[in-house]
CSV table of C-alpha atoms in Angstrom, one decimal:
chain,number,residue,atom,x,y,z
A,1,MET,CA,-0.8,-20.3,11.5
A,2,THR,CA,-2.5,-22.3,8.8
A,3,ALA,CA,-0.9,-24.6,6.3
A,4,ALA,CA,-1.4,-22.0,3.6
A,5,ASP,CA,0.4,-19.4,5.7
A,6,THR,CA,3.3,-21.8,6.3
A,7,VAL,CA,3.7,-22.8,2.6
A,8,TYR,CA,3.3,-19.2,1.4
A,9,SER,CA,5.8,-17.8,3.9
A,10,ALA,CA,8.3,-20.4,2.9
A,11,LEU,CA,8.0,-19.5,-0.8
A,12,VAL,CA,7.6,-15.8,-0.7
A,13,THR,CA,9.9,-13.3,1.0
A,14,ARG,CA,7.7,-10.7,2.7
A,15,GLU,CA,10.3,-8.3,4.1
A,16,HIS,CA,9.5,-5.7,1.3
A,17,SER,CA,5.7,-6.3,1.4
A,18,ARG,CA,3.4,-3.3,1.6
A,19,GLY,CA,0.5,-5.2,3.2
A,20,GLY,CA,-1.1,-2.0,4.4
A,21,ASP,CA,-2.0,-1.2,0.8
A,22,LEU,CA,-4.9,-3.7,1.1
A,23,PRO,CA,-8.0,-3.8,3.3
A,24,GLU,CA,-7.7,-6.0,6.5
A,25,ARG,CA,-10.2,-8.6,5.2
A,26,VAL,CA,-8.1,-9.0,2.0
A,27,GLU,CA,-4.8,-9.2,4.0
A,28,ARG,CA,-6.1,-12.3,5.8
A,29,ASP,CA,-6.5,-14.1,2.5
A,30,ILE,CA,-3.1,-13.2,1.1
A,31,PRO,CA,-1.5,-16.7,1.6
A,32,ARG,CA,-4.4,-18.6,0.2
A,33,ASN,CA,-4.9,-16.2,-2.7
A,34,GLY,CA,-1.2,-16.2,-3.4
A,35,LEU,CA,-1.0,-20.0,-3.7
A,36,ARG,CA,-4.1,-20.1,-5.8
A,37,LEU,CA,-2.7,-17.5,-8.2
A,38,VAL,CA,0.6,-19.4,-8.5
A,39,ALA,CA,-1.3,-22.7,-9.2
A,40,ALA,CA,-3.7,-21.1,-11.7
A,41,ASN,CA,-0.9,-19.3,-13.6
A,42,THR,CA,1.3,-22.4,-13.5
A,43,LEU,CA,-1.5,-24.4,-15.2
A,44,GLN,CA,-2.1,-21.7,-17.7
A,45,SER,CA,1.7,-21.3,-18.5
A,46,SER,CA,1.9,-25.1,-18.8
A,47,GLY,CA,-1.0,-25.1,-21.2
A,48,ASP,CA,0.8,-22.4,-23.3
A,49,GLN,CA,3.7,-24.9,-23.8
A,50,THR,CA,1.3,-27.4,-25.5
A,51,VAL,CA,0.1,-24.8,-28.0
A,52,ASN,CA,3.3,-22.8,-28.5
A,53,ALA,CA,3.2,-20.9,-31.8
A,54,SER,CA,6.9,-21.1,-32.2
A,55,THR,CA,7.4,-24.8,-31.7
A,56,VAL,CA,4.3,-27.0,-31.3
A,57,LEU,CA,2.0,-25.5,-33.9
A,58,PRO,CA,4.6,-25.2,-36.7
A,59,TRP,CA,5.5,-28.9,-36.0
A,60,LEU,CA,1.8,-29.8,-36.2
A,61,PHE,CA,1.4,-27.8,-39.5
A,62,HIS,CA,4.4,-29.8,-41.0
A,63,ALA,CA,2.8,-33.1,-39.8
A,64,LEU,CA,-0.6,-32.2,-41.3
A,65,GLY,CA,0.9,-31.0,-44.6
A,66,VAL,CA,-0.3,-27.4,-44.2
A,67,PRO,CA,1.3,-25.0,-46.7
A,68,ALA,CA,4.5,-23.4,-45.3
A,69,ALA,CA,3.1,-19.8,-45.8
A,70,PHE,CA,0.6,-20.5,-43.0
A,71,VAL,CA,3.4,-20.9,-40.5
A,72,GLY,CA,4.3,-17.3,-40.7
A,73,LEU,CA,0.8,-16.3,-39.5
A,74,LEU,CA,1.0,-18.3,-36.2
A,75,VAL,CA,3.0,-15.9,-34.0
A,76,PRO,CA,1.4,-12.6,-35.2
A,77,ILE,CA,-2.1,-14.1,-34.7
A,78,ARG,CA,-1.3,-15.5,-31.2
A,79,GLU,CA,0.5,-12.4,-29.9
A,80,SER,CA,-1.2,-9.5,-31.6
A,81,GLY,CA,-4.6,-11.2,-31.5
A,82,SER,CA,-4.4,-11.3,-27.7
A,83,MET,CA,-3.3,-7.6,-27.5
A,84,LEU,CA,-5.2,-5.6,-30.1
A,85,PRO,CA,-8.7,-6.4,-28.8
A,86,GLN,CA,-8.0,-5.3,-25.3
A,87,VAL,CA,-8.8,-1.7,-25.9
A,88,LEU,CA,-12.2,-2.8,-27.2
A,89,LEU,CA,-12.9,-5.3,-24.4
A,90,THR,CA,-11.8,-3.2,-21.4
A,91,PRO,CA,-14.9,-1.0,-21.2
A,92,LEU,CA,-16.9,-4.2,-20.7
A,93,VAL,CA,-14.4,-5.6,-18.2
A,94,LEU,CA,-14.5,-2.5,-16.1
A,95,ARG,CA,-18.2,-3.1,-15.6
A,96,VAL,CA,-17.5,-6.5,-14.0
A,97,THR,CA,-17.4,-6.3,-10.2
A,98,TYR,CA,-15.3,-9.5,-9.7
A,99,ARG,CA,-12.6,-9.5,-12.3
A,100,LYS,CA,-11.7,-13.1,-11.5
A,101,TRP,CA,-14.7,-14.3,-13.6
A,102,VAL,CA,-13.2,-12.5,-16.6
A,103,PHE,CA,-10.1,-14.6,-16.2
A,104,VAL,CA,-12.2,-17.8,-15.7
A,105,THR,CA,-14.1,-17.0,-18.9
A,106,GLY,CA,-10.9,-16.4,-20.8
A,107,ALA,CA,-9.5,-19.7,-19.6
A,108,VAL,CA,-12.6,-21.6,-20.6
A,109,VAL,CA,-12.4,-20.0,-24.1
A,110,GLN,CA,-8.8,-21.1,-24.4
A,111,ALA,CA,-9.6,-24.6,-23.3
A,112,ALA,CA,-12.4,-24.9,-25.9
A,113,SER,CA,-10.2,-23.5,-28.7
A,114,VAL,CA,-7.4,-25.9,-27.9
A,115,ALA,CA,-9.8,-28.8,-27.8
A,116,VAL,CA,-10.9,-27.8,-31.4
A,117,MET,CA,-7.3,-27.8,-32.5
A,118,ALA,CA,-6.9,-31.2,-31.0
A,119,GLY,CA,-9.8,-32.5,-33.0
A,120,ILE,CA,-8.5,-30.9,-36.2
A,121,ALA,CA,-5.1,-32.5,-35.5
A,122,ALA,CA,-6.6,-35.9,-35.2
A,123,LEU,CA,-8.9,-35.7,-38.2
A,124,GLY,CA,-7.8,-32.9,-40.5
A,125,HIS,CA,-5.1,-32.5,-43.2
A,126,GLY,CA,-3.7,-29.9,-45.6
A,127,THR,CA,-4.9,-26.4,-46.2
A,128,ALA,CA,-8.3,-27.0,-44.6
A,129,ALA,CA,-6.7,-28.1,-41.4
A,130,GLY,CA,-4.4,-25.0,-41.4
A,131,VAL,CA,-7.4,-22.7,-41.9
A,132,GLY,CA,-9.3,-24.4,-39.1
A,133,ILE,CA,-6.4,-24.2,-36.6
A,134,LEU,CA,-5.7,-20.6,-37.5
A,135,GLY,CA,-9.4,-19.8,-36.9
A,136,ALA,CA,-9.3,-21.6,-33.5
A,137,LEU,CA,-6.1,-19.7,-32.7
A,138,VAL,CA,-7.9,-16.4,-33.3
A,139,VAL,CA,-10.6,-17.4,-30.7
A,140,PHE,CA,-7.8,-18.7,-28.4
A,141,SER,CA,-6.2,-15.3,-28.6
A,142,LEU,CA,-9.4,-13.6,-27.5
A,143,GLY,CA,-9.5,-15.8,-24.5
A,144,ARG,CA,-5.9,-15.0,-23.7
A,145,CYS,CA,-6.8,-11.3,-24.1
A,146,LEU,CA,-9.5,-11.6,-21.3
A,147,CYS,CA,-7.0,-13.4,-19.0
A,148,SER,CA,-4.4,-10.7,-19.6
A,149,ILE,CA,-6.7,-7.9,-18.8
A,150,ALA,CA,-8.1,-9.5,-15.6
A,151,SER,CA,-5.0,-11.2,-14.1
A,152,LYS,CA,-3.1,-8.0,-13.3
A,153,ASP,CA,-6.1,-6.4,-11.7
A,154,VAL,CA,-7.0,-9.5,-9.6
A,155,GLN,CA,-3.4,-9.7,-8.5
A,156,GLY,CA,-3.3,-6.0,-7.6
A,157,ARG,CA,-6.5,-6.4,-5.6
A,158,THR,CA,-5.4,-9.5,-3.6
A,159,ILE,CA,-1.6,-9.4,-3.3
A,160,PRO,CA,0.4,-6.5,-1.8
A,161,SER,CA,3.2,-4.7,-3.6
A,162,GLY,CA,6.5,-6.4,-2.7
A,163,GLU,CA,5.1,-9.9,-3.2
A,164,ARG,CA,3.6,-9.6,-6.7
A,165,GLY,CA,6.9,-10.2,-8.6
A,166,GLN,CA,7.6,-13.3,-6.6
A,167,ILE,CA,4.1,-14.6,-7.4
A,168,ILE,CA,4.8,-14.2,-11.1
A,169,GLY,CA,8.3,-15.7,-10.7
A,170,LEU,CA,7.0,-18.7,-8.8
A,171,ALA,CA,4.5,-19.5,-11.5
A,172,THR,CA,7.1,-19.0,-14.2
A,173,SER,CA,9.5,-21.5,-12.4
A,174,ALA,CA,6.8,-24.0,-11.8
A,175,ALA,CA,5.8,-23.8,-15.5
A,176,GLY,CA,9.4,-24.3,-16.3
A,177,ILE,CA,9.4,-27.6,-14.4
A,178,VAL,CA,6.4,-28.7,-16.4
A,179,ALA,CA,8.1,-27.7,-19.6
A,180,VAL,CA,11.3,-29.5,-18.8
A,181,THR,CA,9.3,-32.7,-18.0
A,182,LEU,CA,7.3,-32.3,-21.2
A,183,GLY,CA,10.4,-31.7,-23.3
A,184,LEU,CA,12.2,-34.8,-21.8
A,185,ALA,CA,9.1,-36.9,-22.3
A,186,ILE,CA,8.8,-35.9,-26.0
A,187,ARG,CA,12.5,-36.5,-26.6
A,188,ALA,CA,12.3,-39.9,-24.9
A,189,PHE,CA,9.1,-41.2,-26.4
A,190,GLY,CA,8.5,-39.1,-29.5
A,191,GLY,CA,11.8,-37.9,-30.7
A,192,ASP,CA,11.6,-36.3,-34.1
A,193,ASP,CA,8.8,-38.6,-35.3
A,194,LEU,CA,5.8,-37.1,-33.6
A,195,GLY,CA,2.7,-37.5,-35.8
A,196,PRO,CA,-0.6,-35.7,-35.8
A,197,GLY,CA,-2.2,-38.3,-33.4
A,198,ASP,CA,0.6,-37.6,-30.8
A,199,LEU,CA,0.2,-33.9,-31.1
A,200,SER,CA,-3.6,-34.2,-30.9
A,201,LEU,CA,-3.1,-35.8,-27.5
A,202,LEU,CA,-0.7,-33.1,-26.5
A,203,LEU,CA,-3.2,-30.4,-27.3
A,204,ALA,CA,-6.0,-32.3,-25.5
A,205,GLY,CA,-3.8,-32.3,-22.4
A,206,GLY,CA,-3.4,-28.5,-22.8
A,207,ALA,CA,-7.2,-28.1,-22.9
A,208,VAL,CA,-7.5,-30.0,-19.6
A,209,LEU,CA,-4.8,-27.7,-18.1
A,210,TRP,CA,-6.9,-24.6,-18.9
A,211,VAL,CA,-10.0,-26.1,-17.4
A,212,LEU,CA,-8.1,-26.8,-14.2
A,213,SER,CA,-6.7,-23.2,-14.3
A,214,ALA,CA,-10.2,-21.8,-14.5
A,215,LEU,CA,-11.4,-24.0,-11.6
A,216,VAL,CA,-8.4,-22.9,-9.4
A,217,TYR,CA,-8.8,-19.2,-10.3
A,218,SER,CA,-12.5,-19.3,-9.4
A,219,ARG,CA,-11.5,-20.0,-5.8
A,220,VAL,CA,-9.6,-16.8,-5.4
A,221,THR,CA,-11.1,-14.5,-2.8
A,222,GLU,CA,-11.4,-11.2,-4.5
A,223,PRO,CA,-12.9,-8.0,-2.9
A,224,ALA,CA,-15.9,-6.5,-4.6
A,225,GLY,CA,-15.8,-3.0,-6.1
A,226,GLU,CA,-12.9,-0.5,-6.3
A,227,ALA,CA,-13.4,1.5,-3.0
A,228,TYR,CA,-10.0,0.7,-1.7
A,229,ALA,CA,-8.1,1.1,-5.0
A,230,ARG,CA,-9.7,4.2,-6.5
A,231,GLY,CA,-7.0,6.5,-5.3
A,232,GLY,CA,-6.8,7.8,-1.8
A,233,GLU,CA,-9.4,6.4,0.6
A,234,ASP,CA,-9.2,3.4,2.7
A,235,ASP,CA,-12.2,1.5,4.2
A,236,ALA,CA,-12.7,4.1,6.8
A,237,GLY,CA,-12.5,7.0,4.4
A,238,THR,CA,-9.4,8.4,6.1
A,239,GLY,CA,-7.6,9.1,3.0
A,240,THR,CA,-4.7,6.7,3.8
A,241,GLY,CA,-5.5,4.0,1.3
A,242,SER,CA,-3.5,3.3,-1.9
A,243,GLY,CA,-4.0,5.3,-5.0
A,244,THR,CA,-1.7,5.3,-8.0
A,245,ARG,CA,2.0,4.8,-7.4
A,246,ALA,CA,2.9,7.4,-10.0
A,247,ALA,CA,2.0,10.9,-8.8
A,248,ALA,CA,1.4,12.1,-12.3
A,249,ALA,CA,-1.0,9.3,-13.3
A,250,PRO,CA,-4.6,10.4,-13.6
A,251,GLU,CA,-7.4,8.5,-12.0
A,252,ALA,CA,-9.4,6.1,-14.1
A,253,PRO,CA,-12.5,7.7,-15.5
A,254,ASP,CA,-16.0,6.6,-14.6
A,255,ASP,CA,-18.7,6.1,-17.3
A,256,ALA,CA,-19.9,9.7,-17.0
A,257,ASP,CA,-16.3,10.9,-17.7
A,258,ARG,CA,-16.1,8.6,-20.7
A,259,GLU,CA,-19.4,9.9,-22.1
A,260,ARG,CA,-18.3,13.5,-21.6
A,261,ASP,CA,-15.0,12.9,-23.3
A,262,GLY,CA,-16.7,11.3,-26.3
A,263,SER,CA,-15.6,7.7,-25.9
A,264,TRP,CA,-13.4,5.3,-24.0
A,265,PHE,CA,-11.0,5.5,-27.0
A,266,ALA,CA,-10.7,9.2,-26.3
A,267,GLU,CA,-9.6,8.3,-22.8
A,268,ALA,CA,-7.0,5.9,-24.2
A,269,ALA,CA,-5.7,8.7,-26.4
A,270,ARG,CA,-5.6,11.0,-23.3
A,271,LEU,CA,-3.4,8.5,-21.5
A,272,PHE,CA,-0.8,8.7,-24.2
A,273,ARG,CA,-1.1,12.5,-24.4
A,274,GLU,CA,-1.1,13.4,-20.7
A,275,ASP,CA,0.2,10.5,-18.6
A,276,GLN,CA,4.0,10.6,-18.9
A,277,THR,CA,4.5,7.4,-16.8
A,278,PHE,CA,2.2,5.4,-19.1
A,279,ARG,CA,3.7,6.9,-22.2
A,280,ARG,CA,7.3,6.0,-21.1
A,281,PHE,CA,6.2,2.5,-20.2
A,282,VAL,CA,4.7,1.8,-23.6
A,283,THR,CA,7.7,3.3,-25.4
A,284,VAL,CA,10.2,1.3,-23.4
A,285,ARG,CA,8.1,-1.9,-23.8
A,286,GLY,CA,8.1,-1.3,-27.6
A,287,LEU,CA,11.8,-0.9,-27.7
A,288,ILE,CA,12.9,-4.0,-25.7
A,289,LEU,CA,11.5,-6.6,-28.0
A,290,VAL,CA,15.0,-8.0,-28.6
A,291,SER,CA,14.5,-10.9,-26.2
A,292,SER,CA,11.2,-12.0,-27.7
A,293,LEU,CA,12.0,-11.5,-31.4
A,294,SER,CA,15.6,-12.6,-31.6
A,295,PRO,CA,15.3,-16.4,-30.7
A,296,PRO,CA,13.7,-17.4,-34.1
A,297,PHE,CA,16.6,-15.7,-35.9
A,298,ILE,CA,19.1,-17.5,-33.7
A,299,VAL,CA,17.4,-20.8,-34.6
A,300,SER,CA,17.5,-19.8,-38.3
A,301,MET,CA,21.2,-19.1,-38.1
A,302,SER,CA,21.9,-22.3,-36.3
A,303,VAL,CA,20.1,-24.4,-38.9
A,304,ALA,CA,21.9,-22.6,-41.7
A,305,ALA,CA,25.2,-23.3,-40.0
A,306,GLY,CA,24.5,-27.0,-39.7
A,307,THR,CA,23.8,-27.1,-36.0
A,308,GLY,CA,21.5,-30.1,-35.2
A,309,ALA,CA,21.3,-29.8,-31.4
A,310,LEU,CA,18.2,-27.6,-31.4
A,311,ALA,CA,16.3,-29.9,-33.9
A,312,GLY,CA,13.3,-31.6,-32.5
A,313,LEU,CA,10.2,-30.3,-30.7
A,314,GLY,CA,11.4,-31.7,-27.4
A,315,GLY,CA,14.7,-29.8,-27.6
A,316,PHE,CA,13.0,-26.4,-28.0
A,317,ILE,CA,10.5,-27.0,-25.2
A,318,LEU,CA,13.3,-28.3,-22.9
A,319,ALA,CA,15.4,-25.1,-23.5
A,320,SER,CA,12.5,-22.9,-22.8
A,321,GLY,CA,11.6,-24.8,-19.7
A,322,VAL,CA,15.0,-24.7,-18.2
A,323,ALA,CA,15.2,-21.0,-18.7
A,324,SER,CA,11.9,-20.4,-17.0
A,325,LEU,CA,12.8,-22.8,-14.2
A,326,ILE,CA,16.0,-20.9,-13.4
A,327,GLY,CA,14.8,-17.4,-14.1
A,328,GLY,CA,11.4,-17.3,-12.6
A,329,ARG,CA,12.3,-17.4,-8.9
A,330,ILE,CA,15.4,-15.2,-9.4
A,331,PHE,CA,13.7,-12.5,-11.5
A,332,GLY,CA,10.6,-12.5,-9.3
A,333,ARG,CA,12.6,-11.4,-6.3
A,334,LEU,CA,14.5,-8.8,-8.4
A,335,ALA,CA,11.3,-7.4,-9.8
A,336,ASP,CA,10.0,-6.8,-6.3
A,337,ARG,CA,13.1,-4.8,-5.5
A,338,SER,CA,13.0,-2.8,-8.8
A,339,SER,CA,10.9,-3.9,-11.8
A,340,ARG,CA,12.1,-1.1,-14.0
A,341,ARG,CA,15.8,-1.9,-13.4
A,342,LEU,CA,15.1,-5.6,-14.1
A,343,MET,CA,13.4,-4.7,-17.4
A,344,ALA,CA,16.3,-2.4,-18.4
A,345,TRP,CA,19.2,-4.6,-17.5
A,346,ALA,CA,17.7,-7.8,-18.9
A,347,ALA,CA,17.0,-6.0,-22.2
A,348,ALA,CA,20.5,-4.7,-22.3
A,349,ALA,CA,21.9,-8.1,-21.6
A,350,ALA,CA,19.8,-9.6,-24.4
A,351,SER,CA,21.0,-7.0,-26.8
A,352,ILE,CA,24.6,-7.8,-25.9
A,353,VAL,CA,24.0,-11.5,-26.5
A,354,ALA,CA,22.4,-10.8,-29.9
A,355,LEU,CA,25.3,-8.6,-30.9
A,356,GLY,CA,27.7,-11.2,-29.6
A,357,PHE,CA,26.1,-13.7,-32.0
A,358,VAL,CA,26.6,-11.4,-35.0
A,359,VAL,CA,30.3,-10.8,-34.1
A,360,ALA,CA,31.0,-14.5,-33.5
A,361,VAL,CA,29.3,-15.8,-36.7
A,362,SER,CA,31.1,-13.2,-38.8
A,363,MET,CA,34.5,-14.3,-37.6
A,364,PRO,CA,36.6,-16.2,-40.2
A,365,GLY,CA,36.7,-19.9,-39.4
A,366,PHE,CA,33.5,-20.0,-37.4
A,367,ASP,CA,31.9,-23.5,-37.8
A,368,GLY,CA,28.4,-23.7,-36.5
A,369,SER,CA,28.3,-27.5,-37.1
A,370,SER,CA,31.3,-28.1,-34.8
A,371,ALA,CA,30.9,-29.0,-31.1
A,372,VAL,CA,32.0,-25.5,-30.1
A,373,GLY,CA,29.6,-24.0,-32.6
A,374,THR,CA,26.7,-26.2,-31.3
A,375,VAL,CA,27.4,-25.2,-27.7
A,376,PHE,CA,27.5,-21.6,-28.8
A,377,PHE,CA,24.1,-21.6,-30.5
A,378,VAL,CA,22.4,-23.7,-27.8
A,379,GLY,CA,23.8,-21.6,-25.0
A,380,GLY,CA,22.9,-18.4,-26.8
A,381,TYR,CA,19.3,-19.5,-27.4
A,382,PHE,CA,19.1,-20.5,-23.7
A,383,LEU,CA,20.4,-17.1,-22.6
A,384,LEU,CA,18.0,-15.1,-24.7
A,385,THR,CA,15.0,-17.2,-23.4
A,386,LEU,CA,16.3,-16.7,-19.9
A,387,LEU,CA,16.6,-13.0,-20.3
A,388,HIS,CA,13.2,-12.8,-21.9
A,389,SER,CA,11.8,-14.2,-18.6
A,390,GLY,CA,13.5,-11.3,-16.8
A,391,VAL,CA,12.0,-8.7,-19.2
A,392,ARG,CA,8.6,-10.4,-18.9
A,393,VAL,CA,8.5,-10.7,-15.1
A,394,GLY,CA,9.8,-7.1,-14.7
A,395,ARG,CA,7.2,-5.7,-17.2
A,396,LYS,CA,4.3,-7.5,-15.6
A,397,THR,CA,5.3,-6.5,-12.1
A,398,TYR,CA,5.8,-2.8,-13.1
A,399,VAL,CA,2.3,-2.4,-14.6
A,400,VAL,CA,0.7,-4.1,-11.6
A,401,ASP,CA,2.6,-1.8,-9.1
A,402,VAL,CA,2.5,1.5,-11.0
A,403,ALA,CA,-1.3,2.0,-10.8
A,404,GLU,CA,-4.3,0.9,-8.9
A,405,GLY,CA,-7.9,-0.1,-9.5
A,406,ASP,CA,-9.6,0.6,-12.9
A,407,LEU,CA,-6.6,2.7,-13.9
A,408,ARG,CA,-4.4,-0.4,-13.7
A,409,THR,CA,-6.9,-2.2,-15.9
A,410,THR,CA,-6.8,0.7,-18.4
A,411,TYR,CA,-3.0,0.7,-18.3
A,412,VAL,CA,-2.8,-3.0,-19.1
A,413,ALA,CA,-5.4,-2.9,-21.9
A,414,VAL,CA,-4.3,0.2,-23.7
A,415,SER,CA,-0.6,-0.7,-23.5
A,416,ASN,CA,-1.3,-4.2,-24.7
A,417,SER,CA,-3.4,-3.0,-27.6
A,418,ALA,CA,-0.6,-0.5,-28.5
A,419,MET,CA,1.9,-3.4,-28.3
A,420,GLY,CA,-0.1,-5.4,-30.7
A,421,VAL,CA,0.5,-2.8,-33.3
A,422,ILE,CA,4.1,-2.2,-32.3
A,423,LEU,CA,4.8,-5.9,-32.4
A,424,LEU,CA,3.5,-6.2,-36.0
A,425,VAL,CA,5.5,-3.1,-37.1
A,426,VAL,CA,8.8,-4.1,-35.4
A,427,GLY,CA,8.4,-7.7,-36.4
A,428,GLY,CA,7.6,-6.7,-40.0
A,429,ILE,CA,10.6,-4.4,-40.2
A,430,SER,CA,13.0,-7.0,-38.7
A,431,SER,CA,11.7,-9.5,-41.3
A,432,VAL,CA,12.4,-7.1,-44.1
A,433,VAL,CA,15.8,-6.3,-42.7
A,434,ALA,CA,16.5,-10.1,-42.5
A,435,LEU,CA,16.2,-10.3,-46.3
A,436,ALA,CA,19.7,-8.6,-46.3
A,437,GLY,CA,20.9,-11.1,-43.8
A,438,VAL,CA,19.7,-12.5,-40.5
A,439,GLU,CA,22.6,-10.8,-38.8
A,440,TRP,CA,21.3,-7.4,-39.7
A,441,ALA,CA,17.9,-8.2,-38.2
A,442,LEU,CA,19.7,-9.1,-34.9
A,443,VAL,CA,21.7,-5.8,-35.0
A,444,PHE,CA,18.4,-3.9,-35.6
A,445,LEU,CA,16.7,-5.5,-32.6
A,446,ALA,CA,19.8,-5.2,-30.4
A,447,VAL,CA,20.1,-1.4,-31.1
A,448,LEU,CA,16.4,-0.9,-30.2
A,449,GLY,CA,16.9,-3.0,-27.1
A,450,LEU,CA,19.9,-0.8,-25.9
A,451,ILE,CA,17.9,2.3,-26.5
A,452,GLY,CA,15.0,0.8,-24.6
A,453,ALA,CA,17.3,-0.2,-21.7
A,454,VAL,CA,18.6,3.4,-21.3
A,455,SER,CA,15.0,4.7,-21.5
A,456,GLY,CA,13.8,2.1,-19.0
A,457,LEU,CA,16.3,3.3,-16.4
A,458,ARG,CA,14.8,6.8,-16.6
A,459,MET,CA,11.2,5.6,-15.8
A,460,PRO,CA,9.8,6.3,-12.4
A,461,GLU,CA,10.2,3.6,-9.8
A,462,ALA,CA,7.1,1.5,-9.1
A,463,SER,CA,8.1,-1.4,-6.9
A,464,ALA,CA,8.0,-1.4,-3.1
A,465,ALA,CA,11.8,-1.3,-2.5
A,466,ARG,CA,12.9,2.2,-3.6
C-alpha cells in the first residue's frame, strides 16, 4: 500500500464506494487523484476567501473611495457572471478530451484577474478603481465558469460514487481552516484599519493560491474520451459500465445530434422539456437560495440593531471559516449517503433559522445591542453559513452522481446558466421586498426554501447509498 493509499483511506470512508463504476486503470489512481482534487479545491476555495464579494471587495471599495452604488454590483457579477456563460462555453468544453485542462485554464484566468485587482488596489482610487476592479471581476467570473464546468466532470471520471461527497467535504473543511487562520490574522494584525496596501497584498496572495491550484490539478490522472461514461458499455463492451443514474435522463447528444436539432441551445431547451430529473433539480436549486441570500440581510439587521460583534473584515471571514471547517467533513459523509436529503433538510433548517430571526427581532423588548442580542445575531449568521455548506455540498454531489460523461457536463452547464438568471430574479425580488422591511425579505426567502425542501425530498435518489 502506497502512502497515498494510506492517507486517502484514513480520510475517506469507502464502505459505500461504487469503484466498479470506473475502469480498472482509473481505480488504481483513485487515492492519488482524490488527494490532488482535495488539495486543488482547497487552494481554490482559499483563494475565494481573499476575493470574497461579500466581505473583502466591499471593504476594498470603501478603502479606495469607490462610490457605494458599485458595491451592489459585486455579488451579481461574481455569481451570475460565473453561471450565465456556461451554456455558451459548454459546446467548446465538450470538444476537449482531457477536461482537467479546462479547469487549469480557468484557474490561471482567475489568478491573472486577481493579480490585476491587486495592482489596482495598490495604485488606484475612486471611480476609476471601482470600474477596473469590476472589469477584472467579470474576467475572473469567466475563469470561475470554466472551473465549474470541468471540475464535476473530472471528479466524475476519476472518483467513484460514494466518495465524491467526502472529497468535496474535505476540501471545504480544509478551506475552512485556511479561512479561520486568515480571519484571526486579519483581526490580530489589521483589525478594522486595513488599508488598500494591506488588501493588495491579500489579493496578491490569492493570485498565488490559484496558480498553485492549477499546478496541482494538472497532475490529476484523467482518462481520455468518454467510452466508459457514455451510458452502458464498459471497456470490454459488455454493457456493464455506468450510464446515467436517472433512468429517465437522456444521453448527451453528439455533434451530429446537435446539428440535426438546430443548435446546442435547442438541446438545452430539450433537457428542460423532456428530462424530469434535470427539471426537478433546477427547480429545487432555484427555490433553496435561502441559505445563500439570507446572510447579508442578517448582517444588515444586526448593524441596524447596534450589534458590533460582526464588524470587521476578519470577523466575517472567521465566521465563514469556522462554518466550513465544521460542516465540510460532516456534510460530505451525509452527501454520499443521500445528497438530495442533505439538500432538502439543510434548506429547511436554514428557512427555520431565518423565520426564527424574524420572530425574535419582532418581539417587544428585543435588544440587538445587548450581550444576548449579539450572541443571537452572531450565532444565527454562523448557522446560516454552516447550513449553506450543507446545501452546497449536497447540490454538488447530486449533480456529479445523477449523470455520467458529457450528459453530466451538460447538466452542470445548463443548470448553472439557468441559476444565473434565477439568482438575479430572486435576488432582485428579495431586494424589492426588503424595501418594506428586511424581515419581509427573510420571510420571502424562507418560504421559498421550505417549498424547495419539500420538492427536494421528491427528487430521485442519486447517491450510492439508497
